[in-house]
PDB file of C-alpha atoms and ligand atoms in Angstrom:
ATOM      1  CA  MET X   1     -16.480   9.216  15.042  1.00 73.00           C
ATOM      2  CA  GLU X   2     -17.686   6.322  12.854  1.00 82.00           C
ATOM      3  CA  TYR X   3     -15.242   4.617  10.529  1.00 94.00           C
ATOM      4  CA  GLN X   4     -16.078   2.443   7.537  1.00 96.00           C
ATOM      5  CA  HIS X   5     -12.973   0.236   7.479  1.00 97.00           C
ATOM      6  CA  LEU X   6     -11.489   0.658  10.949  1.00 97.00           C
ATOM      7  CA  LEU X   7     -12.500  -0.090  14.506  1.00 98.00           C
ATOM      8  CA  TYR X   8     -11.295   2.436  17.050  1.00 98.00           C
ATOM      9  CA  GLN X   9     -11.594   2.026  20.762  1.00 97.00           C
ATOM     10  CA  VAL X  10      -9.818   3.337  23.863  1.00 98.00           C
ATOM     11  CA  ASP X  11      -9.509   1.222  26.997  1.00 98.00           C
ATOM     12  CA  LYS X  12      -7.153   1.556  29.971  1.00 97.00           C
ATOM     13  CA  HIS X  13      -5.063   4.252  28.237  1.00 98.00           C
ATOM     14  CA  ILE X  14      -4.605   2.130  25.102  1.00 98.00           C
ATOM     15  CA  ALA X  15      -6.027   3.157  21.718  1.00 98.00           C
ATOM     16  CA  TYR X  16      -6.850   0.056  19.660  1.00 98.00           C
ATOM     17  CA  ILE X  17      -6.848   0.612  15.899  1.00 98.00           C
ATOM     18  CA  THR X  18      -8.149  -2.454  14.062  1.00 98.00           C
ATOM     19  CA  ILE X  19      -8.062  -2.517  10.268  1.00 98.00           C
ATOM     20  CA  ASN X  20     -11.401  -4.040   9.390  1.00 98.00           C
ATOM     21  CA  ARG X  21     -11.815  -5.033   5.714  1.00 97.00           C
ATOM     22  CA  ALA X  22     -11.934  -8.789   6.045  1.00 93.00           C
ATOM     23  CA  SER X  23     -13.247  -9.320   2.482  1.00 92.00           C
ATOM     24  CA  ALA X  24      -9.942  -7.945   1.141  1.00 97.00           C
ATOM     25  CA  LEU X  25      -7.726  -9.366   3.912  1.00 98.00           C
ATOM     26  CA  ASN X  26      -7.663  -5.874   5.452  1.00 98.00           C
ATOM     27  CA  ALA X  27      -5.905  -4.372   2.405  1.00 98.00           C
ATOM     28  CA  LEU X  28      -5.339  -0.640   2.760  1.00 98.00           C
ATOM     29  CA  ASN X  29      -7.453   1.165   0.210  1.00 97.00           C
ATOM     30  CA  GLN X  30      -7.316   4.958   0.134  1.00 96.00           C
ATOM     31  CA  GLN X  31     -10.368   5.304   2.376  1.00 97.00           C
ATOM     32  CA  THR X  32      -8.750   3.063   4.996  1.00 98.00           C
ATOM     33  CA  LEU X  33      -5.553   5.110   4.838  1.00 98.00           C
ATOM     34  CA  THR X  34      -7.568   8.288   5.383  1.00 97.00           C
ATOM     35  CA  GLU X  35      -9.349   6.694   8.336  1.00 98.00           C
ATOM     36  CA  LEU X  36      -6.038   5.462   9.736  1.00 98.00           C
ATOM     37  CA  GLU X  37      -4.758   9.030   9.587  1.00 98.00           C
ATOM     38  CA  ALA X  38      -7.883  10.282  11.415  1.00 98.00           C
ATOM     39  CA  THR X  39      -7.650   7.686  14.200  1.00 98.00           C
ATOM     40  CA  LEU X  40      -3.953   8.338  14.733  1.00 98.00           C
ATOM     41  CA  LEU X  41      -4.648  12.058  15.053  1.00 98.00           C
ATOM     42  CA  GLU X  42      -7.495  11.302  17.453  1.00 97.00           C
ATOM     43  CA  ALA X  43      -5.221   9.087  19.589  1.00 98.00           C
ATOM     44  CA  LYS X  44      -2.501  11.725  19.511  1.00 97.00           C
ATOM     45  CA  LYS X  45      -4.674  14.490  20.884  1.00 97.00           C
ATOM     46  CA  ASP X  46      -6.523  12.333  23.456  1.00 98.00           C
ATOM     47  CA  HIS X  47      -4.757  12.907  26.797  1.00 97.00           C
ATOM     48  CA  ASP X  48      -6.228   9.665  28.127  1.00 98.00           C
ATOM     49  CA  VAL X  49      -4.317   7.670  25.481  1.00 98.00           C
ATOM     50  CA  LYS X  50      -0.761   6.701  26.419  1.00 98.00           C
ATOM     51  CA  GLY X  51      -0.075   4.049  23.793  1.00 98.00           C
ATOM     52  CA  ILE X  52      -1.483   2.607  20.563  1.00 98.00           C
ATOM     53  CA  ILE X  53      -1.982  -0.942  19.245  1.00 99.00           C
ATOM     54  CA  ILE X  54      -2.510  -1.504  15.535  1.00 99.00           C
ATOM     55  CA  THR X  55      -3.920  -4.869  14.460  1.00 98.00           C
ATOM     56  CA  GLY X  56      -6.114  -6.509  11.818  1.00 98.00           C
ATOM     57  CA  ALA X  57      -9.629  -7.888  12.163  1.00 98.00           C
ATOM     58  CA  GLY X  58     -10.119 -11.652  11.929  1.00 95.00           C
ATOM     59  CA  GLU X  59      -7.653 -14.495  12.224  1.00 93.00           C
ATOM     60  CA  LYS X  60      -6.203 -14.542   8.735  1.00 97.00           C
ATOM     61  CA  ALA X  61      -4.651 -11.155   8.091  1.00 98.00           C
ATOM     62  CA  PHE X  62      -3.023  -8.203   9.766  1.00 98.00           C
ATOM     63  CA  VAL X  63      -2.979  -6.271   6.466  1.00 98.00           C
ATOM     64  CA  ALA X  64      -2.370  -7.930   3.055  1.00 98.00           C
ATOM     65  CA  GLY X  65      -0.918  -4.759   1.527  1.00 98.00           C
ATOM     66  CA  ALA X  66      -2.123  -1.743  -0.310  1.00 98.00           C
ATOM     67  CA  ASP X  67      -5.334  -2.415  -2.218  1.00 97.00           C
ATOM     68  CA  ILE X  68      -4.118  -3.722  -5.585  1.00 97.00           C
ATOM     69  CA  LYS X  69      -7.575  -3.218  -7.141  1.00 97.00           C
ATOM     70  CA  GLU X  70      -7.206   0.537  -6.700  1.00 96.00           C
ATOM     71  CA  PHE X  71      -3.873   0.497  -8.538  1.00 94.00           C
ATOM     72  CA  VAL X  72      -5.256  -0.432 -11.926  1.00 93.00           C
ATOM     73  CA  ASP X  73      -5.781   3.014 -13.425  1.00 89.00           C
ATOM     74  CA  LEU X  74      -3.424   5.076 -11.294  1.00 94.00           C
ATOM     75  CA  SER X  75      -1.192   7.509 -13.209  1.00 95.00           C
ATOM     76  CA  GLU X  76       2.424   8.136 -12.225  1.00 96.00           C
ATOM     77  CA  ALA X  77       1.397  11.415 -10.552  1.00 97.00           C
ATOM     78  CA  GLU X  78      -1.425   9.732  -8.616  1.00 97.00           C
ATOM     79  CA  ALA X  79       0.908   6.913  -7.549  1.00 97.00           C
ATOM     80  CA  LYS X  80       3.330   9.485  -6.228  1.00 97.00           C
ATOM     81  CA  LEU X  81       0.599  11.201  -4.220  1.00 97.00           C
ATOM     82  CA  LEU X  82      -0.497   7.834  -2.833  1.00 97.00           C
ATOM     83  CA  SER X  83       3.041   6.892  -1.832  1.00 97.00           C
ATOM     84  CA  GLN X  84       3.560  10.322  -0.244  1.00 97.00           C
ATOM     85  CA  LYS X  85       0.316   9.949   1.704  1.00 98.00           C
ATOM     86  CA  GLY X  86       1.455   6.561   3.029  1.00 98.00           C
ATOM     87  CA  HIS X  87       4.859   7.982   3.906  1.00 97.00           C
ATOM     88  CA  TYR X  88       3.299  10.908   5.765  1.00 98.00           C
ATOM     89  CA  ILE X  89       1.023   8.666   7.853  1.00 98.00           C
ATOM     90  CA  PHE X  90       3.628   5.984   8.535  1.00 98.00           C
ATOM     91  CA  THR X  91       6.484   8.386   9.288  1.00 96.00           C
ATOM     92  CA  GLU X  92       4.904  11.400  10.950  1.00 97.00           C
ATOM     93  CA  LEU X  93       1.925   9.813  12.688  1.00 98.00           C
ATOM     94  CA  ILE X  94       3.308   6.364  13.564  1.00 98.00           C
ATOM     95  CA  GLU X  95       7.103   6.292  13.633  1.00 97.00           C
ATOM     96  CA  GLN X  96       7.338   9.801  15.081  1.00 95.00           C
ATOM     97  CA  SER X  97       4.392   9.334  17.439  1.00 98.00           C
ATOM     98  CA  PRO X  98       5.321  10.593  20.914  1.00 96.00           C
ATOM     99  CA  LYS X  99       3.239   7.713  22.320  1.00 98.00           C
ATOM    100  CA  PRO X 100       4.469   4.139  21.786  1.00 98.00           C
ATOM    101  CA  VAL X 101       2.828   2.312  18.861  1.00 98.00           C
ATOM    102  CA  ILE X 102       2.923  -1.497  18.708  1.00 99.00           C
ATOM    103  CA  ALA X 103       1.866  -3.713  15.802  1.00 99.00           C
ATOM    104  CA  ALA X 104       0.012  -6.866  16.887  1.00 99.00           C
ATOM    105  CA  ILE X 105       0.501  -8.952  13.728  1.00 98.00           C
ATOM    106  CA  ASN X 106      -2.265 -11.529  13.723  1.00 98.00           C
ATOM    107  CA  GLY X 107      -1.795 -13.047  10.237  1.00 98.00           C
ATOM    108  CA  PHE X 108      -0.571 -11.957   6.786  1.00 98.00           C
ATOM    109  CA  ALA X 109       1.483  -8.739   6.939  1.00 98.00           C
ATOM    110  CA  LEU X 110       2.362  -8.163   3.304  1.00 98.00           C
ATOM    111  CA  GLY X 111       3.492  -5.201   1.243  1.00 98.00           C
ATOM    112  CA  GLY X 112       1.987  -2.022   2.683  1.00 98.00           C
ATOM    113  CA  GLY X 113       0.811  -4.134   5.642  1.00 98.00           C
ATOM    114  CA  LEU X 114       4.341  -5.127   6.595  1.00 98.00           C
ATOM    115  CA  GLU X 115       5.376  -1.523   5.958  1.00 98.00           C
ATOM    116  CA  LEU X 116       2.701  -0.419   8.422  1.00 98.00           C
ATOM    117  CA  ALA X 117       4.121  -2.827  11.014  1.00 99.00           C
ATOM    118  CA  LEU X 118       7.668  -1.662  10.237  1.00 98.00           C
ATOM    119  CA  ALA X 119       6.695   1.938  11.005  1.00 98.00           C
ATOM    120  CA  CYS X 120       5.464   0.905  14.473  1.00 98.00           C
ATOM    121  CA  HIS X 121       7.919   1.046  17.363  1.00 98.00           C
ATOM    122  CA  MET X 122       7.651  -2.719  18.010  1.00 98.00           C
ATOM    123  CA  ARG X 123       6.191  -5.767  16.296  1.00 98.00           C
ATOM    124  CA  PHE X 124       4.659  -8.750  18.124  1.00 99.00           C
ATOM    125  CA  ALA X 125       3.373 -11.582  15.952  1.00 98.00           C
ATOM    126  CA  SER X 126       1.161 -14.631  16.305  1.00 98.00           C
ATOM    127  CA  ALA X 127       2.817 -17.919  15.342  1.00 98.00           C
ATOM    128  CA  ASN X 128       0.652 -18.192  12.186  1.00 97.00           C
ATOM    129  CA  ALA X 129       1.726 -14.776  10.828  1.00 98.00           C
ATOM    130  CA  LYS X 130       3.365 -14.570   7.412  1.00 98.00           C
ATOM    131  CA  LEU X 131       5.526 -11.599   6.505  1.00 98.00           C
ATOM    132  CA  GLY X 132       6.706 -10.330   3.147  1.00 98.00           C
ATOM    133  CA  LEU X 133       7.167  -7.548   0.633  1.00 98.00           C
ATOM    134  CA  PRO X 134       5.757  -9.117  -2.557  1.00 98.00           C
ATOM    135  CA  GLU X 135       5.706  -5.885  -4.602  1.00 98.00           C
ATOM    136  CA  VAL X 136       8.252  -6.947  -7.255  1.00 98.00           C
ATOM    137  CA  SER X 137       5.883  -9.783  -8.191  1.00 97.00           C
ATOM    138  CA  LEU X 138       3.480  -7.000  -9.236  1.00 97.00           C
ATOM    139  CA  GLY X 139       6.142  -5.019 -11.127  1.00 96.00           C
ATOM    140  CA  LEU X 140       6.431  -2.566  -8.223  1.00 97.00           C
ATOM    141  CA  LEU X 141       8.634  -1.903  -5.244  1.00 97.00           C
ATOM    142  CA  PRO X 142       7.524  -1.261  -1.658  1.00 98.00           C
ATOM    143  CA  GLY X 143       6.032   2.229  -1.583  1.00 97.00           C
ATOM    144  CA  TYR X 144       5.275   2.967   2.077  1.00 98.00           C
ATOM    145  CA  GLY X 145       8.813   3.072   3.453  1.00 97.00           C
ATOM    146  CA  GLY X 146       9.630  -0.646   3.279  1.00 98.00           C
ATOM    147  CA  THR X 147      12.896  -0.354   1.369  1.00 97.00           C
ATOM    148  CA  GLN X 148      14.244   1.938   4.084  1.00 96.00           C
ATOM    149  CA  ARG X 149      12.778   0.502   7.279  1.00 97.00           C
ATOM    150  CA  LEU X 150      13.298  -3.184   6.518  1.00 98.00           C
ATOM    151  CA  THR X 151      16.938  -2.449   5.688  1.00 97.00           C
ATOM    152  CA  GLN X 152      17.372  -0.514   8.946  1.00 95.00           C
ATOM    153  CA  LEU X 153      15.888  -3.386  10.965  1.00 97.00           C
ATOM    154  CA  VAL X 154      17.372  -6.523   9.421  1.00 98.00           C
ATOM    155  CA  GLY X 155      20.315  -5.246   7.345  1.00 97.00           C
ATOM    156  CA  ARG X 156      20.821  -4.861   3.606  1.00 97.00           C
ATOM    157  CA  GLY X 157      21.372  -8.506   2.657  1.00 98.00           C
ATOM    158  CA  ARG X 158      18.290  -9.884   4.368  1.00 98.00           C
ATOM    159  CA  ALA X 159      16.159  -6.925   3.270  1.00 98.00           C
ATOM    160  CA  LEU X 160      17.215  -7.407  -0.338  1.00 98.00           C
ATOM    161  CA  GLN X 161      16.538 -11.154  -0.147  1.00 98.00           C
ATOM    162  CA  MET X 162      12.975 -10.497   1.032  1.00 98.00           C
ATOM    163  CA  ILE X 163      12.352  -7.621  -1.386  1.00 98.00           C
ATOM    164  CA  LEU X 164      13.920  -9.190  -4.516  1.00 98.00           C
ATOM    165  CA  THR X 165      12.533 -12.719  -4.084  1.00 98.00           C
ATOM    166  CA  ALA X 166       9.117 -11.465  -2.865  1.00 98.00           C
ATOM    167  CA  ASP X 167       9.070 -14.629  -0.712  1.00 98.00           C
ATOM    168  CA  LEU X 168       7.089 -14.721   2.517  1.00 98.00           C
ATOM    169  CA  ILE X 169       8.736 -15.674   5.795  1.00 98.00           C
ATOM    170  CA  SER X 170       7.254 -17.145   8.972  1.00 98.00           C
ATOM    171  CA  ALA X 171       6.907 -15.250  12.247  1.00 98.00           C
ATOM    172  CA  GLU X 172       9.683 -17.450  13.699  1.00 98.00           C
ATOM    173  CA  GLU X 173      12.013 -16.497  10.849  1.00 98.00           C
ATOM    174  CA  GLY X 174      11.020 -12.849  11.394  1.00 98.00           C
ATOM    175  CA  LEU X 175      12.027 -13.257  15.044  1.00 98.00           C
ATOM    176  CA  ARG X 176      15.357 -14.819  14.068  1.00 98.00           C
ATOM    177  CA  ILE X 177      16.320 -11.922  11.787  1.00 98.00           C
ATOM    178  CA  GLY X 178      15.181  -9.163  14.164  1.00 98.00           C
ATOM    179  CA  LEU X 179      12.055  -8.123  12.303  1.00 98.00           C
ATOM    180  CA  ILE X 180       9.735  -9.381  15.061  1.00 98.00           C
ATOM    181  CA  ASN X 181      10.131  -8.687  18.797  1.00 98.00           C
ATOM    182  CA  GLU X 182       8.289 -11.773  20.064  1.00 98.00           C
ATOM    183  CA  VAL X 183       6.204 -14.628  18.617  1.00 98.00           C
ATOM    184  CA  LEU X 184       3.143 -15.750  20.564  1.00 98.00           C
ATOM    185  CA  ASP X 185       0.219 -18.127  20.303  1.00 98.00           C
ATOM    186  CA  ALA X 186      -2.610 -16.246  18.620  1.00 97.00           C
ATOM    187  CA  ALA X 187      -4.684 -16.396  21.830  1.00 97.00           C
ATOM    188  CA  ASP X 188      -1.911 -14.706  23.834  1.00 98.00           C
ATOM    189  CA  LEU X 189      -0.911 -12.009  21.343  1.00 98.00           C
ATOM    190  CA  MET X 190      -3.077  -9.142  22.568  1.00 98.00           C
ATOM    191  CA  ASN X 191      -2.482  -9.853  26.268  1.00 98.00           C
ATOM    192  CA  ARG X 192       1.254  -9.768  25.763  1.00 98.00           C
ATOM    193  CA  VAL X 193       1.158  -6.480  23.804  1.00 98.00           C
ATOM    194  CA  GLU X 194      -1.042  -4.922  26.492  1.00 98.00           C
ATOM    195  CA  GLU X 195       1.385  -6.151  29.153  1.00 98.00           C
ATOM    196  CA  VAL X 196       4.320  -4.500  27.366  1.00 98.00           C
ATOM    197  CA  LEU X 197       2.419  -1.224  27.027  1.00 98.00           C
ATOM    198  CA  GLU X 198       1.412  -1.291  30.699  1.00 98.00           C
ATOM    199  CA  ARG X 199       5.067  -1.766  31.595  1.00 98.00           C
ATOM    200  CA  ILE X 200       5.931   1.291  29.480  1.00 97.00           C
ATOM    201  CA  PHE X 201       3.106   3.286  31.108  1.00 97.00           C
ATOM    202  CA  SER X 202       4.728   2.629  34.504  1.00 95.00           C
ATOM    203  CA  ARG X 203       7.771   4.648  33.334  1.00 95.00           C
ATOM    204  CA  SER X 204       8.136   8.407  32.879  1.00 93.00           C
ATOM    205  CA  GLY X 205       5.966   9.468  29.920  1.00 90.00           C
ATOM    206  CA  THR X 206       8.268  12.398  29.183  1.00 93.00           C
ATOM    207  CA  ALA X 207      11.314  10.135  29.143  1.00 93.00           C
ATOM    208  CA  VAL X 208       9.527   7.580  26.936  1.00 93.00           C
ATOM    209  CA  THR X 209       8.696  10.269  24.363  1.00 94.00           C
ATOM    210  CA  ALA X 210      12.254  11.584  24.420  1.00 90.00           C
ATOM    211  CA  ALA X 211      13.660   8.066  23.992  1.00 92.00           C
ATOM    212  CA  ILE X 212      11.442   7.383  20.964  1.00 93.00           C
ATOM    213  CA  ASP X 213      12.683  10.597  19.360  1.00 91.00           C
ATOM    214  CA  ALA X 214      16.333   9.824  20.113  1.00 91.00           C
ATOM    215  CA  VAL X 215      16.091   6.296  18.699  1.00 91.00           C
ATOM    216  CA  ASN X 216      14.380   7.662  15.580  1.00 90.00           C
ATOM    217  CA  ALA X 217      17.247  10.123  15.124  1.00 89.00           C
ATOM    218  CA  SER X 218      19.631   7.191  14.643  1.00 87.00           C
ATOM    219  CA  ASN X 219      18.150   6.691  11.168  1.00 81.00           C
ATOM    220  CA  GLU X 220      18.831  10.147   9.779  1.00 75.00           C
ATOM    221  CA  GLN X 221      20.677   9.896   6.487  1.00 70.00           C
ATOM    222  CA  THR X 222      22.402  12.187   4.049  1.00 71.00           C
ATOM    223  CA  ARG X 223      20.440  10.999   0.999  1.00 71.00           C
ATOM    224  CA  ASP X 224      16.705  10.860   1.337  1.00 81.00           C
ATOM    225  CA  GLY X 225      16.070   7.193   0.583  1.00 80.00           C
ATOM    226  CA  TYR X 226      12.375   7.701   1.256  1.00 83.00           C
ATOM    227  CA  GLN X 227      12.216  10.212  -1.605  1.00 89.00           C
ATOM    228  CA  VAL X 228      14.071   7.794  -3.890  1.00 86.00           C
ATOM    229  CA  GLU X 229      11.486   5.132  -3.038  1.00 91.00           C
ATOM    230  CA  ILE X 230       8.529   7.468  -3.716  1.00 91.00           C
ATOM    231  CA  ASN X 231       9.977   8.431  -7.135  1.00 91.00           C
ATOM    232  CA  HIS X 232      10.616   4.808  -8.221  1.00 91.00           C
ATOM    233  CA  PHE X 233       7.203   3.693  -6.938  1.00 93.00           C
ATOM    234  CA  ALA X 234       5.475   6.304  -9.096  1.00 93.00           C
ATOM    235  CA  GLU X 235       7.678   5.652 -12.184  1.00 93.00           C
ATOM    236  CA  LEU X 236       6.902   1.925 -12.083  1.00 93.00           C
ATOM    237  CA  PHE X 237       3.189   2.605 -12.533  1.00 93.00           C
ATOM    238  CA  VAL X 238       3.714   3.357 -16.230  1.00 91.00           C
ATOM    239  CA  THR X 239       5.710   0.196 -17.005  1.00 92.00           C
ATOM    240  CA  ARG X 240       4.519  -2.870 -18.900  1.00 92.00           C
ATOM    241  CA  ASP X 241       5.613  -5.115 -16.016  1.00 93.00           C
ATOM    242  CA  PHE X 242       3.336  -3.281 -13.590  1.00 94.00           C
ATOM    243  CA  LYS X 243       0.305  -3.649 -15.895  1.00 94.00           C
ATOM    244  CA  GLU X 244       1.123  -7.349 -16.345  1.00 94.00           C
ATOM    245  CA  GLY X 245       1.770  -7.947 -12.625  1.00 93.00           C
ATOM    246  CA  VAL X 246      -1.458  -6.349 -11.443  1.00 95.00           C
ATOM    247  CA  ASP X 247      -3.544  -7.900 -14.209  1.00 95.00           C
ATOM    248  CA  ALA X 248      -2.095 -11.328 -13.301  1.00 95.00           C
ATOM    249  CA  PHE X 249      -3.033 -10.828  -9.628  1.00 95.00           C
ATOM    250  CA  LEU X 250      -6.560  -9.692 -10.448  1.00 95.00           C
ATOM    251  CA  THR X 251      -7.191 -12.498 -12.938  1.00 96.00           C
ATOM    252  CA  LYS X 252      -5.568 -15.033 -10.595  1.00 96.00           C
ATOM    253  CA  ARG X 253      -2.764 -16.223 -12.920  1.00 96.00           C
ATOM    254  CA  LYS X 254       1.040 -16.150 -12.942  1.00 94.00           C
ATOM    255  CA  PRO X 255       2.585 -12.958 -14.397  1.00 94.00           C
ATOM    256  CA  ASN X 256       4.638 -13.128 -17.569  1.00 92.00           C
ATOM    257  CA  PHE X 257       7.389 -10.531 -17.122  1.00 93.00           C
TER     258      PHE X 257
HETATM  259  N1  CAA J   1      -5.413  -5.826  -2.475  1.00 79.98           N
HETATM  260  C1  CAA J   1      -6.675  -6.063  -2.865  1.00 79.98           C
HETATM  261  N2  CAA J   1      -7.312  -7.193  -2.616  1.00 79.98           N
HETATM  262  C2  CAA J   1      -6.660  -8.141  -1.921  1.00 79.98           C
HETATM  263  C3  CAA J   1      -5.337  -7.965  -1.482  1.00 79.98           C
HETATM  264  C4  CAA J   1      -4.710  -6.733  -1.781  1.00 79.98           C
HETATM  265  N3  CAA J   1      -3.463  -6.448  -1.371  1.00 79.98           N
HETATM  266  N4  CAA J   1      -4.930  -9.081  -0.839  1.00 79.98           N
HETATM  267  C5  CAA J   1      -5.980  -9.930  -0.875  1.00 79.98           C
HETATM  268  N5  CAA J   1      -7.025  -9.352  -1.515  1.00 79.98           N
HETATM  269  C6  CAA J   1      -8.335  -9.926  -1.776  1.00 79.98           C
HETATM  270  C7  CAA J   1      -8.254 -10.976  -2.889  1.00 79.98           C
HETATM  271  O1  CAA J   1      -8.275 -10.341  -4.149  1.00 79.98           O
HETATM  272  C8  CAA J   1      -9.494 -11.774  -2.579  1.00 79.98           C
HETATM  273  O2  CAA J   1     -10.617 -11.064  -3.062  1.00 79.98           O
HETATM  274  P1  CAA J   1     -11.728 -11.818  -3.988  1.00 79.98           P
HETATM  275  O3  CAA J   1     -12.321 -12.841  -3.054  1.00 79.98           O
HETATM  276  O4  CAA J   1     -12.658 -10.698  -4.337  1.00 79.98           O
HETATM  277  O5  CAA J   1     -11.003 -12.439  -5.128  1.00 79.98           O
HETATM  278  C9  CAA J   1      -9.577 -11.750  -1.053  1.00 79.98           C
HETATM  279  O6  CAA J   1      -8.781 -10.646  -0.636  1.00 79.98           O
HETATM  280  C10 CAA J   1      -9.019 -13.000  -0.406  1.00 79.98           C
HETATM  281  O7  CAA J   1      -7.703 -13.196  -0.902  1.00 79.98           O
HETATM  282  P2  CAA J   1      -7.217 -14.553  -1.604  1.00 79.98           P
HETATM  283  O8  CAA J   1      -8.369 -15.285  -2.209  1.00 79.98           O
HETATM  284  O9  CAA J   1      -6.084 -14.210  -2.522  1.00 79.98           O
HETATM  285  O10 CAA J   1      -6.687 -15.365  -0.324  1.00 79.98           O
HETATM  286  P3  CAA J   1      -5.571 -16.496  -0.304  1.00 79.98           P
HETATM  287  O11 CAA J   1      -5.645 -17.099   1.058  1.00 79.98           O
HETATM  288  O12 CAA J   1      -5.675 -17.387  -1.483  1.00 79.98           O
HETATM  289  O13 CAA J   1      -4.181 -15.699  -0.447  1.00 79.98           O
HETATM  290  C11 CAA J   1      -2.639 -13.903   0.016  1.00 79.98           C
HETATM  291  C12 CAA J   1      -3.781 -14.805   0.557  1.00 79.98           C
HETATM  292  C13 CAA J   1      -1.382 -14.758  -0.202  1.00 79.98           C
HETATM  293  C14 CAA J   1      -2.375 -12.865   1.085  1.00 79.98           C
HETATM  294  C15 CAA J   1      -3.083 -13.263  -1.324  1.00 79.98           C
HETATM  295  O14 CAA J   1      -4.342 -12.640  -1.142  1.00 79.98           O
HETATM  296  C16 CAA J   1      -2.137 -12.225  -1.842  1.00 79.98           C
HETATM  297  O15 CAA J   1      -1.105 -12.568  -2.411  1.00 79.98           O
HETATM  298  N6  CAA J   1      -2.512 -10.930  -1.705  1.00 79.98           N
HETATM  299  C17 CAA J   1      -1.739  -9.829  -2.244  1.00 79.98           C
HETATM  300  C18 CAA J   1      -0.546  -9.542  -1.381  1.00 79.98           C
HETATM  301  C19 CAA J   1       0.287  -8.449  -2.011  1.00 79.98           C
HETATM  302  O16 CAA J   1       0.790  -8.570  -3.120  1.00 79.98           O
HETATM  303  N7  CAA J   1       0.447  -7.335  -1.278  1.00 79.98           N
HETATM  304  C20 CAA J   1       1.215  -6.203  -1.719  1.00 79.98           C
HETATM  305  C21 CAA J   1       0.292  -5.188  -2.331  1.00 79.98           C
HETATM  306  S1  CAA J   1       1.168  -3.914  -3.178  1.00 79.98           S
HETATM  307  C22 CAA J   1       1.634  -2.831  -1.962  1.00 79.98           C
HETATM  308  O17 CAA J   1       1.384  -3.031  -0.795  1.00 79.98           O
HETATM  309  C23 CAA J   1       2.356  -1.629  -2.467  1.00 79.98           C
HETATM  310  C24 CAA J   1       2.968  -0.763  -1.426  1.00 79.98           C
HETATM  311  O18 CAA J   1       4.072  -1.024  -0.961  1.00 79.98           O
HETATM  312  C25 CAA J   1       2.307   0.437  -0.994  1.00 79.98           C
END
């Protein structure tokens, strides 16, 4: 199948999904999300595929977030559908994938891009990578699971610092706080991720799938924080701050909240 914004390739039991929209720093527009869903389903049903690597094309960005240009005229109801679509893909097709999924973070992983990496089972980053959830600078909050998964990974205090300040952190800092598994020179990133997957492939596939499911079960909660996030994400689309934040980004100026 041909994809407009993704490269998909299978080699030595690994499915490589490369987000390929360099002109927008690989931002996830709706078409890219749809294609991501299709490739993940393709990898899932392909018996030759035992593991998946998600990365970004080029040297500058993994994924710089959801596509802010598509946000401009979204209603609250449309924003909710968009957030739900992201949640479905990130939770059911990535986090709950029976085959291991690793993010190879080769540059900026921001907003929905960091959320994509957070949904993966592991995150390996090149030394030049920058990580962050800048949504509050747009009058939004993370809408693809970031408020839940970042908190689970690094704890409430560090998650809130990243989310409320919108500041970016380095790959090394990500390693220090447990967000990143390993930091590598850019030239070594893919080799190392392949090596880790090959090591996993040498183990029992049935046991690997069971272990992924058991680890995922550790995050089950009484209140559905994901639903809370979806609702707030959609509600924020009708606020003045959101209009100001997005307009400021698009016209390349500082927002006036
Ligand atoms: N959406 C749409 N376009 C984007 C984009 C995004 N998330 N990120 C970058 N681009 C575009 C820029 O608009 C620019 O396009 P033009 O040349 O047409 O102006 C192009 O990519 C290159 O970007 P910059 O010129 O801005 O590159 P830079 O090196 O100066 O800055 C950056 C890099 C710091 C990553 C900056 O692009 C940036 O801040 N991007 C936005 C990051 C962001 O806020 N992400 C969160 C999005 S909201 C979200 O993801 C919601 C959610 O949880 C679901």
